[in-house]
Short mmCIF file of C-alpha atoms and ligand atoms in Angstrom, two decimals:
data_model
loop_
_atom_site.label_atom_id
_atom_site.label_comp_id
_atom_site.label_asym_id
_atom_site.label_seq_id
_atom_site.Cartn_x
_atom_site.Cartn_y
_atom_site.Cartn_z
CA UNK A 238 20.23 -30.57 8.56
CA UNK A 239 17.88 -28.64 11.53
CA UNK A 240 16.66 -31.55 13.61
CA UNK A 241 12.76 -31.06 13.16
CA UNK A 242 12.15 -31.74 16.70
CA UNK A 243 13.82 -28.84 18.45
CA UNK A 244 13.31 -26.42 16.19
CA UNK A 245 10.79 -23.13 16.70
CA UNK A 246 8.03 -22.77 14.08
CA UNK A 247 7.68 -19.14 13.66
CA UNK A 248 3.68 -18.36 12.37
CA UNK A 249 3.82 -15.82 9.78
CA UNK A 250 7.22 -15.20 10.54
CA UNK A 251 6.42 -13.33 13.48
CA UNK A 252 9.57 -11.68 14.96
CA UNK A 253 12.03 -12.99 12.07
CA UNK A 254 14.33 -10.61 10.36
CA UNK A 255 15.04 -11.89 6.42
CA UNK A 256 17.51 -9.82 5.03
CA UNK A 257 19.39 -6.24 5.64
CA UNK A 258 17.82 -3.63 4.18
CA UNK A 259 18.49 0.49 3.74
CA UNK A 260 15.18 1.27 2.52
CA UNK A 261 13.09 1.84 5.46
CA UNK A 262 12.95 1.79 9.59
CA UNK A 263 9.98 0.85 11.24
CA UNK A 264 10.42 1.30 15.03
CA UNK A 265 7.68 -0.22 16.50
CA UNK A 266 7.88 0.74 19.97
CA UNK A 267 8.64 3.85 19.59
CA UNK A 268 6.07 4.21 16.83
CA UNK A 269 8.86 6.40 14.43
CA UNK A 270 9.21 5.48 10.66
CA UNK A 271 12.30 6.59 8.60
CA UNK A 272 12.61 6.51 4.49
CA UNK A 273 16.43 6.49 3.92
CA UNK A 274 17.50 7.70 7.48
CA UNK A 275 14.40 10.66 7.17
CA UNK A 276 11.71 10.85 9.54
CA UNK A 277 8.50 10.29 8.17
CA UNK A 278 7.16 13.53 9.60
CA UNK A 279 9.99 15.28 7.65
CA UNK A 280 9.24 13.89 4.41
CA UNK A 281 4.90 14.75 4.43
CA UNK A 282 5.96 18.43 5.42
CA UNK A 283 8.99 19.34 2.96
CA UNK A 284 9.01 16.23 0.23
CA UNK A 285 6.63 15.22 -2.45
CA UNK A 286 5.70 11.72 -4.46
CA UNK A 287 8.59 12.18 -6.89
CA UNK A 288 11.11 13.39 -4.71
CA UNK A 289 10.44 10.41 -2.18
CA UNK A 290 10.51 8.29 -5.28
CA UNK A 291 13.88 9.46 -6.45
CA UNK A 292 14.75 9.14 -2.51
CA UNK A 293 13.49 5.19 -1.92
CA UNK A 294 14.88 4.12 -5.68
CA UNK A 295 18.06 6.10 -5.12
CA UNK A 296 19.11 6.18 -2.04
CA UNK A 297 19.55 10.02 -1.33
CA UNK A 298 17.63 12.89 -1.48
CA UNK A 299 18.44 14.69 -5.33
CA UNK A 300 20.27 17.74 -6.75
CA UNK A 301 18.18 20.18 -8.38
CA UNK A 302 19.04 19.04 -12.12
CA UNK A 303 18.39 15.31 -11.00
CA UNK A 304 15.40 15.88 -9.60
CA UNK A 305 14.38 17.65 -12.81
CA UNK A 306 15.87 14.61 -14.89
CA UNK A 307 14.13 11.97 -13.26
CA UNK A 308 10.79 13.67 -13.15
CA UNK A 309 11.04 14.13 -16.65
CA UNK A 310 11.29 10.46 -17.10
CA UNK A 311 8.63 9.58 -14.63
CA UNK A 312 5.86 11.52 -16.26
CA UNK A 313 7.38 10.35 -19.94
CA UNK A 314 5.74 6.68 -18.76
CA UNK A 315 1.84 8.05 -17.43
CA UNK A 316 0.33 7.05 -21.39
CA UNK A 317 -1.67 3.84 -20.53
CA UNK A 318 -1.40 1.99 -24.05
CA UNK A 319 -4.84 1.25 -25.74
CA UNK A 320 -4.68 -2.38 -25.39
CA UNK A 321 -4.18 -1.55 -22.19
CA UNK A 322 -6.97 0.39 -21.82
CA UNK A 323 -9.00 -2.17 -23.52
CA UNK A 324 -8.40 -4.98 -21.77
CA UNK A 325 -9.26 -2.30 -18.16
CA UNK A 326 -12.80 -2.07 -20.05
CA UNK A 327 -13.10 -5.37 -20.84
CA UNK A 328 -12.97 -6.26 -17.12
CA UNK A 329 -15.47 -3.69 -15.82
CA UNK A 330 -17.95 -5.12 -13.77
CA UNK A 331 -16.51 -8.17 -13.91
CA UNK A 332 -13.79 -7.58 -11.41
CA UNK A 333 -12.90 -5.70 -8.07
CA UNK A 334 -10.65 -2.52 -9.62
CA UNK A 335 -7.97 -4.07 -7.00
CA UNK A 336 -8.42 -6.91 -9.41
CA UNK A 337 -8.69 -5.24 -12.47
CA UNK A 338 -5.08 -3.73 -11.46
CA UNK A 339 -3.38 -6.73 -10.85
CA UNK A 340 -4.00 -7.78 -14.59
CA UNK A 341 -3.02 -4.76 -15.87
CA UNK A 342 -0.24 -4.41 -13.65
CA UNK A 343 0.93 -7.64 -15.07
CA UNK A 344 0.10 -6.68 -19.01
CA UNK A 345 2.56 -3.94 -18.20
CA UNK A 346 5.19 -6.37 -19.48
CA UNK A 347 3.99 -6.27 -22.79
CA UNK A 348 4.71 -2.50 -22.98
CA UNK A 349 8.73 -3.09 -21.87
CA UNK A 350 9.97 -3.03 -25.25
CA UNK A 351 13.24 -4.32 -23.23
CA UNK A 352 11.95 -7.95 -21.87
CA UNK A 353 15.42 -9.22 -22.55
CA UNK A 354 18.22 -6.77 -20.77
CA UNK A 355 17.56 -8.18 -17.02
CA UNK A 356 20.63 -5.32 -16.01
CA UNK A 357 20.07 -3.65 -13.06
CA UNK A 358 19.98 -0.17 -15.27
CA UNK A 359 16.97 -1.78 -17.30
CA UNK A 360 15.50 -3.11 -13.93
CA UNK A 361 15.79 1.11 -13.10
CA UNK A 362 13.84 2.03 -15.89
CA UNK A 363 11.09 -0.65 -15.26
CA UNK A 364 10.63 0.02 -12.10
CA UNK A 365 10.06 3.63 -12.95
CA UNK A 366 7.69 3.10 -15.74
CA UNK A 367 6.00 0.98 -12.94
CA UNK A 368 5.65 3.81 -10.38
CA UNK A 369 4.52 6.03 -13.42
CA UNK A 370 2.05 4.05 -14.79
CA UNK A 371 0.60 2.58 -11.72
CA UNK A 372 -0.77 5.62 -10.24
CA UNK A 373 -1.86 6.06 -14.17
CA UNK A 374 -3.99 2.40 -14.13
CA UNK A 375 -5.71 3.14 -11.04
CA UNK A 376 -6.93 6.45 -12.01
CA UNK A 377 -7.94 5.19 -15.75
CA UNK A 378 -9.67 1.87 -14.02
CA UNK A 379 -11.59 4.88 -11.40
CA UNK A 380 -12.53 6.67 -14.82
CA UNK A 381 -13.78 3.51 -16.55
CA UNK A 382 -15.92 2.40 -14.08
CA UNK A 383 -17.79 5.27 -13.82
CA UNK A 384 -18.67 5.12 -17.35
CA UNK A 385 -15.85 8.11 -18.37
CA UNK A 386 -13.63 8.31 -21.53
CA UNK A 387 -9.86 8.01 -20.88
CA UNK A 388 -8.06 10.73 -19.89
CA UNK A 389 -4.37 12.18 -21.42
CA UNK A 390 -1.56 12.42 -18.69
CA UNK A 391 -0.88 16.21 -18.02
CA UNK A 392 2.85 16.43 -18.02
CA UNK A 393 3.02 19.79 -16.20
CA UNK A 394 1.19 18.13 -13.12
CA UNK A 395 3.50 15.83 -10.06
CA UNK A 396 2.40 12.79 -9.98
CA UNK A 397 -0.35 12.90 -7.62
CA UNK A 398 -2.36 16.00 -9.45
CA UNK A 399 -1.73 13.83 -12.60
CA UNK A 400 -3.18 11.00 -10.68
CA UNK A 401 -6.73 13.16 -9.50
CA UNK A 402 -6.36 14.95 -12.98
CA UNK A 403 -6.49 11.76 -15.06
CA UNK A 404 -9.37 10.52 -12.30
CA UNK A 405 -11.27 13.38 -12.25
CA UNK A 406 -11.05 15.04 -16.21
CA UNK A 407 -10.23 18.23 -14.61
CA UNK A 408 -7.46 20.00 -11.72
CA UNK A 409 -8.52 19.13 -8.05
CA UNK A 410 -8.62 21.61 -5.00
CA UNK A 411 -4.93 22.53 -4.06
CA UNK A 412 -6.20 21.15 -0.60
CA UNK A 413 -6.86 17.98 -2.45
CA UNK A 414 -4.12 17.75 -4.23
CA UNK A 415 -1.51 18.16 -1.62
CA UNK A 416 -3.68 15.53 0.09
CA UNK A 417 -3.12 12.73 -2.65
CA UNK A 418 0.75 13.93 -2.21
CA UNK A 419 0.66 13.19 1.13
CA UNK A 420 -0.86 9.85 0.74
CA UNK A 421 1.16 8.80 -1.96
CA UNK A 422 4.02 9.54 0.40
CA UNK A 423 2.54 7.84 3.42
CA UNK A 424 1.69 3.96 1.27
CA UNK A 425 5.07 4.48 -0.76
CA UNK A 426 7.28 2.05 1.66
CA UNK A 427 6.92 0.02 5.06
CA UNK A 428 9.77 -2.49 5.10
CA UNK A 429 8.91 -5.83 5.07
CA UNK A 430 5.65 -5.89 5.22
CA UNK A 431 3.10 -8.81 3.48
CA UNK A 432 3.04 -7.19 0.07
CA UNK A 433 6.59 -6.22 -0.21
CA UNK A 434 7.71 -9.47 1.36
CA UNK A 435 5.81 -11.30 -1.24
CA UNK A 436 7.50 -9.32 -4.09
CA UNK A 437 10.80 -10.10 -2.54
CA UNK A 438 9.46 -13.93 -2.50
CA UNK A 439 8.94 -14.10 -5.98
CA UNK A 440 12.07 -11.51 -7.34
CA UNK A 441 14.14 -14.15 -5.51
CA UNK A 442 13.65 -16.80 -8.10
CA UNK A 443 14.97 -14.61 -10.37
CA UNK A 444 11.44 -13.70 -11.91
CA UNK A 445 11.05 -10.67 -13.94
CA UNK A 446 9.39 -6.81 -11.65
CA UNK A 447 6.60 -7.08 -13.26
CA UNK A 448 5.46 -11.02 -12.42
CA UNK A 449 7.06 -9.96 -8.59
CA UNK A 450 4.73 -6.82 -8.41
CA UNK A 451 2.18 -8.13 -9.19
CA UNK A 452 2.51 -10.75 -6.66
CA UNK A 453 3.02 -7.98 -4.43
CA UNK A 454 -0.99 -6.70 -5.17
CA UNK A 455 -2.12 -10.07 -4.73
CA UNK A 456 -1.09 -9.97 -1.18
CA UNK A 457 -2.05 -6.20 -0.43
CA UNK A 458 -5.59 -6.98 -1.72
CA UNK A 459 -6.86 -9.06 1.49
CA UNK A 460 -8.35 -6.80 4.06
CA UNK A 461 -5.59 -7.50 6.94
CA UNK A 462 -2.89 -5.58 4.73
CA UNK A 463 -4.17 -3.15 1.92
CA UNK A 464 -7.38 -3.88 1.89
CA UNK A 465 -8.08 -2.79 5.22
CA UNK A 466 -9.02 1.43 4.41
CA UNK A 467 -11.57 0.35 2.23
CA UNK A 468 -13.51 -1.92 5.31
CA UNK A 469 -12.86 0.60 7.42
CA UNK A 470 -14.66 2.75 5.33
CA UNK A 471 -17.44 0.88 5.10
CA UNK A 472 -17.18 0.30 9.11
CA UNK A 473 -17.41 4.06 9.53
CA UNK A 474 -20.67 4.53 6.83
CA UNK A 475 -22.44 1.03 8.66
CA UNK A 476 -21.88 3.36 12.04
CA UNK A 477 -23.67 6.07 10.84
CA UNK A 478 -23.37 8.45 13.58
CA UNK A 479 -20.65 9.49 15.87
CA UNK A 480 -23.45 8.25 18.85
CA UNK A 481 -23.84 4.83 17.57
CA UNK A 482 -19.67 4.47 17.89
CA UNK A 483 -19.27 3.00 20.79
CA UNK A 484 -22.55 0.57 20.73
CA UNK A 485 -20.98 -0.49 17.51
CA UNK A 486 -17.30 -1.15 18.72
CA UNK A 487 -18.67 -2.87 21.76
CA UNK A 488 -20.78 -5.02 19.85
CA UNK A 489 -17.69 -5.77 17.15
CA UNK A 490 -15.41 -6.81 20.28
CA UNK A 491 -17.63 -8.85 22.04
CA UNK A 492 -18.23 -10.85 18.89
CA UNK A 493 -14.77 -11.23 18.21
CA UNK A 494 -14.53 -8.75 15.24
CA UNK A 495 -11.74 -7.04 14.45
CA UNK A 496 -11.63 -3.25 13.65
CA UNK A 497 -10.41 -2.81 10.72
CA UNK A 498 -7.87 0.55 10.75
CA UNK A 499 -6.94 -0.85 13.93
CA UNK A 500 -3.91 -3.34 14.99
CA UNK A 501 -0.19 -3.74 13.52
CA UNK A 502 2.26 -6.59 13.70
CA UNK A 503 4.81 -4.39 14.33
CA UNK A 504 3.56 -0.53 15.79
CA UNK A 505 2.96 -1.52 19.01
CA UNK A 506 1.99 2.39 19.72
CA UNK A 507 0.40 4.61 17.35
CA UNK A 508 1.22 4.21 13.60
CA UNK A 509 2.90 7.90 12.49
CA UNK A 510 1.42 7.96 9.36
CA UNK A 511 -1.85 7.41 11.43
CA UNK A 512 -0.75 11.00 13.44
CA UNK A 513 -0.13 12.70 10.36
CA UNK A 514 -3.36 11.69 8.82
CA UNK A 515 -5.62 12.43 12.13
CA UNK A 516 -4.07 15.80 12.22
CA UNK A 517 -4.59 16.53 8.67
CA UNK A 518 -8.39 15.16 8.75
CA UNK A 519 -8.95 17.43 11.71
CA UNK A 520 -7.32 20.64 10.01
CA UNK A 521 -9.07 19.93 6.77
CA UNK A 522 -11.91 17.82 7.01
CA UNK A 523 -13.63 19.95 10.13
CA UNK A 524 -13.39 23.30 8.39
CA UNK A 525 -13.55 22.41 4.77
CA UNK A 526 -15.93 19.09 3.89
CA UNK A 527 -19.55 18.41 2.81
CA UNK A 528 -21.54 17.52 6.09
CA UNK A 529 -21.97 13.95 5.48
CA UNK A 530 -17.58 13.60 5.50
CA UNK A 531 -17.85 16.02 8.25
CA UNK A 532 -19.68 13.18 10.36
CA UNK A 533 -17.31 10.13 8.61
CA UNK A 534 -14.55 12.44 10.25
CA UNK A 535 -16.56 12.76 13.31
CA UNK A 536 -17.38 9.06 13.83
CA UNK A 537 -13.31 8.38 12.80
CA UNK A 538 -12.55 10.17 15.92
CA UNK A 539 -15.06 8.93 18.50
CA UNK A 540 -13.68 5.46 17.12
CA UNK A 541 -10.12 6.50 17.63
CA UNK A 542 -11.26 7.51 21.21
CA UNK A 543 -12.76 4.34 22.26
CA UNK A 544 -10.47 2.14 20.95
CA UNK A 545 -7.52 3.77 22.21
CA UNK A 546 -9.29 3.84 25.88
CA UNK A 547 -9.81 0.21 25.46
CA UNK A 548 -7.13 -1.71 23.60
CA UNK A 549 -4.43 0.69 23.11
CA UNK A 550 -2.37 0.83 26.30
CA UNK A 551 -3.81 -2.47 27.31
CA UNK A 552 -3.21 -4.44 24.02
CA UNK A 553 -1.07 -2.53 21.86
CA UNK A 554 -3.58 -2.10 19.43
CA UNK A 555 -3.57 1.30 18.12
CA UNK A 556 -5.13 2.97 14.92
CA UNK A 557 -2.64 2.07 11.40
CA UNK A 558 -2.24 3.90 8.46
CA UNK A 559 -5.33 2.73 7.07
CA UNK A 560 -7.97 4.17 9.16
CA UNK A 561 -8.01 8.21 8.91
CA UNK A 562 -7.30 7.42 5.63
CA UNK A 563 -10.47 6.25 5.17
CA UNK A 564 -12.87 9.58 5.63
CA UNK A 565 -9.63 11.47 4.09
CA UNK A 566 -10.34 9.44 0.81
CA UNK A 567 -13.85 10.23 1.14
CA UNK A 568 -13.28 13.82 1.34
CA UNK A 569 -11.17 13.13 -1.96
CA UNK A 570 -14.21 12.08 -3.77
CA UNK A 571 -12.35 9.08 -4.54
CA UNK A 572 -14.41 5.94 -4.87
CA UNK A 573 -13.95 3.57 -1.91
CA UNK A 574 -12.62 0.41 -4.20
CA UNK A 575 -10.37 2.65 -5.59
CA UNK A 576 -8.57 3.19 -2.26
CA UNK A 577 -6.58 -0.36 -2.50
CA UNK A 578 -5.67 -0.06 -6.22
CA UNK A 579 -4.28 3.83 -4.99
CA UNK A 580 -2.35 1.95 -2.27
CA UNK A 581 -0.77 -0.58 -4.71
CA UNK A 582 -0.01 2.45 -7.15
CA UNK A 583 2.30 3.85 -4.45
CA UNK A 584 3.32 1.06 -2.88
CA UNK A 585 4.62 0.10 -6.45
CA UNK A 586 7.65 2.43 -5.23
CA UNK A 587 8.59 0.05 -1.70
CA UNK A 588 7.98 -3.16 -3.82
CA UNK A 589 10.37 -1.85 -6.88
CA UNK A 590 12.84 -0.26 -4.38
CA UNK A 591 13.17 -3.77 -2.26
CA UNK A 592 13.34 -6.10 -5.28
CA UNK A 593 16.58 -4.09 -6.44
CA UNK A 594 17.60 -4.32 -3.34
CA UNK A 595 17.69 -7.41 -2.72
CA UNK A 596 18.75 -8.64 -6.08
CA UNK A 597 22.08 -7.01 -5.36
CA UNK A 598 22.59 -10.08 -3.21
CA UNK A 599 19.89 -12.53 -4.08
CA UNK A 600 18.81 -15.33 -2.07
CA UNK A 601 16.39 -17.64 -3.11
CA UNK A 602 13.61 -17.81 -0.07
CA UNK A 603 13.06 -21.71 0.96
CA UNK A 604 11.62 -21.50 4.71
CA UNK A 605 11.18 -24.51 6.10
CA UNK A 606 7.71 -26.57 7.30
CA UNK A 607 7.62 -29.01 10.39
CA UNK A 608 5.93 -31.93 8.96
CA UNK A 609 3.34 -33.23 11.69
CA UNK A 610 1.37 -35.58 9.25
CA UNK A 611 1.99 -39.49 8.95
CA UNK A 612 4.60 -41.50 7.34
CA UNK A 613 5.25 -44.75 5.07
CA UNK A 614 1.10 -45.47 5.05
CA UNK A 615 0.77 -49.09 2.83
CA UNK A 616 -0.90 -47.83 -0.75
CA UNK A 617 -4.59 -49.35 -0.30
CA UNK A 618 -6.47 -50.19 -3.88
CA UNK A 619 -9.43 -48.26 -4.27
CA UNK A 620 -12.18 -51.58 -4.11
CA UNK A 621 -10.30 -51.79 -0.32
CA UNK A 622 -10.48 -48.94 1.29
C1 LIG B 784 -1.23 -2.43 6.82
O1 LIG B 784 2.95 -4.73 7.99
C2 LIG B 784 2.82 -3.54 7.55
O2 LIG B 784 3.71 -2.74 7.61
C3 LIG B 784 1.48 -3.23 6.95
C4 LIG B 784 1.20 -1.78 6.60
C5 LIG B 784 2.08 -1.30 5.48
O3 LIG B 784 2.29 -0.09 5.37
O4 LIG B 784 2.48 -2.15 4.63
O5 LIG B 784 1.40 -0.99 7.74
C6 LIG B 784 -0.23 -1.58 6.11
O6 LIG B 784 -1.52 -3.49 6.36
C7 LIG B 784 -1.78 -1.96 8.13
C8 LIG B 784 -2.72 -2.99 8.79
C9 LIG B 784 -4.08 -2.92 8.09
N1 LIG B 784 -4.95 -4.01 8.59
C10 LIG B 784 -5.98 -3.75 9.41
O7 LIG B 784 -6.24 -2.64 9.88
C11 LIG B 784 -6.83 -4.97 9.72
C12 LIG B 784 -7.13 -5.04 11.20
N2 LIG B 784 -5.89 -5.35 11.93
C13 LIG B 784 -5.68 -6.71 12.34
O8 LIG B 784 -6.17 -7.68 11.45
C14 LIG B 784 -4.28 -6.96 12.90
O9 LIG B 784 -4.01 -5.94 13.77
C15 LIG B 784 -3.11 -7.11 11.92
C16 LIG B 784 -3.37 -8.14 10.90
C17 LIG B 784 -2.81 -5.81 11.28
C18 LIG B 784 -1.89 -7.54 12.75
O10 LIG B 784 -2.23 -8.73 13.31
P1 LIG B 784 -1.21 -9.71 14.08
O11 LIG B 784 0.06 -9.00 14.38
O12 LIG B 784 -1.15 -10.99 13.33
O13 LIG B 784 -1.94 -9.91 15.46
P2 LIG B 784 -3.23 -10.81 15.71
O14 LIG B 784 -4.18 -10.73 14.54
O15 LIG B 784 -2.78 -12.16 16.14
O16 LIG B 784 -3.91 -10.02 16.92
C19 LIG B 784 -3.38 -10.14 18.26
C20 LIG B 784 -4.56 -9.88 19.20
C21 LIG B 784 -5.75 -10.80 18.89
O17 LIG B 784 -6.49 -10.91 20.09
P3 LIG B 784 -6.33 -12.30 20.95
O18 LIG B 784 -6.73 -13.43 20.01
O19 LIG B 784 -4.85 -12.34 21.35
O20 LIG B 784 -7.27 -12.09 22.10
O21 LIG B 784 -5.04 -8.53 18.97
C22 LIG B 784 -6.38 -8.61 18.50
C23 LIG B 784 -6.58 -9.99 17.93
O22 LIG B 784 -7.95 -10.35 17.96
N3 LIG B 784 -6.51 -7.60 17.41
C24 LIG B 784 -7.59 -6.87 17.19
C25 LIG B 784 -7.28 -6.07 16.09
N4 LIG B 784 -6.04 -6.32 15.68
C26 LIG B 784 -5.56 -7.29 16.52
N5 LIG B 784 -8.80 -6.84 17.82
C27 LIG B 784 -9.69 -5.96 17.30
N6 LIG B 784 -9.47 -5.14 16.24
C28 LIG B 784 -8.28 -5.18 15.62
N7 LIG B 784 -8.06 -4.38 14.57
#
């Protein structure tokens, strides 16, 4: 037994490694992020959503004929059932959408038709019904709450036109479309990371995918994981004007805010996916957007600017995946409490991918607390106390 008194507590598991993994690589000093051995960078300019999904669940990038195969089973799950759809509506305006898709995310269980075969070939085929009809939720719950019918999957679209197809009722801009692509590929897997640590959590009781994933939205929701695009978007519109950046930051710092976009337990330089999305806001975005994204994109940058000047070299604090993603969305059209709900859609892919993973040699997890409280108090009756 660990003798209580010389052991290290380790907060939030700072610095602690919990299992092996072949997923992912985050190097966090040297700010590089690999998906099965491939650079990040390599993957958002050759790959798409369904090859990196074939990649993460897999292991290795696929033949032709695979490819082919498992895309064809992908887009055979987008339907969202009508009771499915009904219990969406019945939430509206009742619920967050982030919320709304962590119920439906956990109805999805009633649509297995296989609840009993816990194989790791049936735990295959959930998970990609899960990545399927994630992406299919979020974009049905975006619909809904804008007062729109339901939309039919179109089978000849990857997954992330499907996604802005089913959104939107109609085909997006190319531009826009490779753009969703991109982002699907850039939230699809990040280690162990809050979300996918708490799927892991729960998988490791033996639990069913669907109970562990949505665990895994629960976490992403708060604002210091998944939820963090979605403040920073409202950071950028409460800024207003590329001008009123710096007063703003300033202010934030001295009062002990935090900016959200900003800041990563484990990038200690700048977040890659953060590159790729900068460079893609300022090919895109400058040339192509309405004038009010044009001055999001504008105030994103004079942001970046400042805060790199002040906390980046000095504190390690650097902008994360999260924050060009932000006027990027917005340049999408896509609602701004849509973004987390997007993020859980791909992220589906990191938390399926790790819980097979791991349950190839499960553990159950069972950290430890240092008790500091009191001991062997005398029971007082209530009249005495
Ligand atoms: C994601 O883990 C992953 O991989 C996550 C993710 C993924 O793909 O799954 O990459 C996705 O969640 C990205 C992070 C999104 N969250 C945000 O952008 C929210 C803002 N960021 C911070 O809350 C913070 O940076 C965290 C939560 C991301 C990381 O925090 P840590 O590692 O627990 O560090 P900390 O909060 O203890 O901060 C250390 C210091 C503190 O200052 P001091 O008290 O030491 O003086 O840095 C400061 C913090 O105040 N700080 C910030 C800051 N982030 C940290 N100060 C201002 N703005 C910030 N954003």
């Amino acid at each position: 037994m660990v003798d209580e008194n010389q052991t290290e507590i380790h907060v939030g598991l700072e610095g602690v490694y919990i299992a092996e993994s072949q997923i992912s690589k985050v190097d966090g000093q040297a700010g590089k992020l690999y998906y099965r051995g491939y650079t990040i960078e390599s993957l958002a300019q050759n790959s798409n959503f369904e090859e990196v999904s074939y990649l993460l669940l897999y292991g290795r990038l696929p033949k032709k004929q695979e490819l082919q195969a498992f895309v064809n089973e992908l887009r055979s799950y987008r339907n969202v059932p009508e009771e499915l759809q009904n219990l969406i509506k019945g939430l509206l305006g009742k619920a967050h959408p982030t919320d709304i898709m962590r119920t439906a995310m956990s109805a999805l269980a009633a649509f297995d038709g296989e609840l009993d075969d816990s194989s790791p070939e049936a735990n295959l085929r959930r998970s990609i019904r899960i990545i399927a009809r994630t992406a299919c939720i979020a974009a049905t719950i975006g619909r809904f709450s804008h007062g729109k019918p339901y939309v039919k999957p179109d089978n000849n679209l990857d997954h992330a036109s499907n996604f802005l197809y089913m959104l939107n009722g109609k085909r997006a801009d190319p531009d826009i479309e490779k753009l969703m692509n991109l982002m699907f590929m850039l939230h699809a897997e990040h280690s162990s990371n809050a979300s996918t640590f708490t799927t892991m959590v729960a998988a490791s009781t033996l639990a069913d995918i669907y109970s562990a994933v949505t665990a895994g939205v629960s976490a992403l929701k708060g604002p210091l994981h998944g939820g963090a695009d979605e403040a920073a978007l409202k950071m950028l519109r409460a800024i207003g004007s590329p001008q009123n950046t710096e007063a703003y930051i300033n202010d934030a710092l001295e009062n002990k805010q935090k900016i959200m976009g900003f800041g990563h337990r484990v990038y200690k330089t700048y977040d890659p996916r953060a590159r790729i999305l900068k460079a893609y806001l300022e090919k895109q975005v400058r040339a192509n957007a309405p004038e009010d994204v044009k001055n999001l994109a504008q105030i994103a940058l004079e942001a970046e600017k400042i805060m790199v000047e002040r906390l980046g070299e000095t504190k390690g604090i650097w902008p994360n995946v999260d924050f060009f993603a932000a006027p990027l969305y917005a340049w999408a059209e896509i609602p701004e409490d849509l973004f987390t709900p997007i993020f859980a859609a791909s992220r589906s892919l990191g938390w399926c991918a790790h819980v097979l993973e791991y349950w190839q040699n499960n553990k159950l997890f069972r950290p430890l607390e240092k008790y500091t409280g009191k001991l062997d108090l005398p029971y007082i009756p209530i009249d005495k106390r």
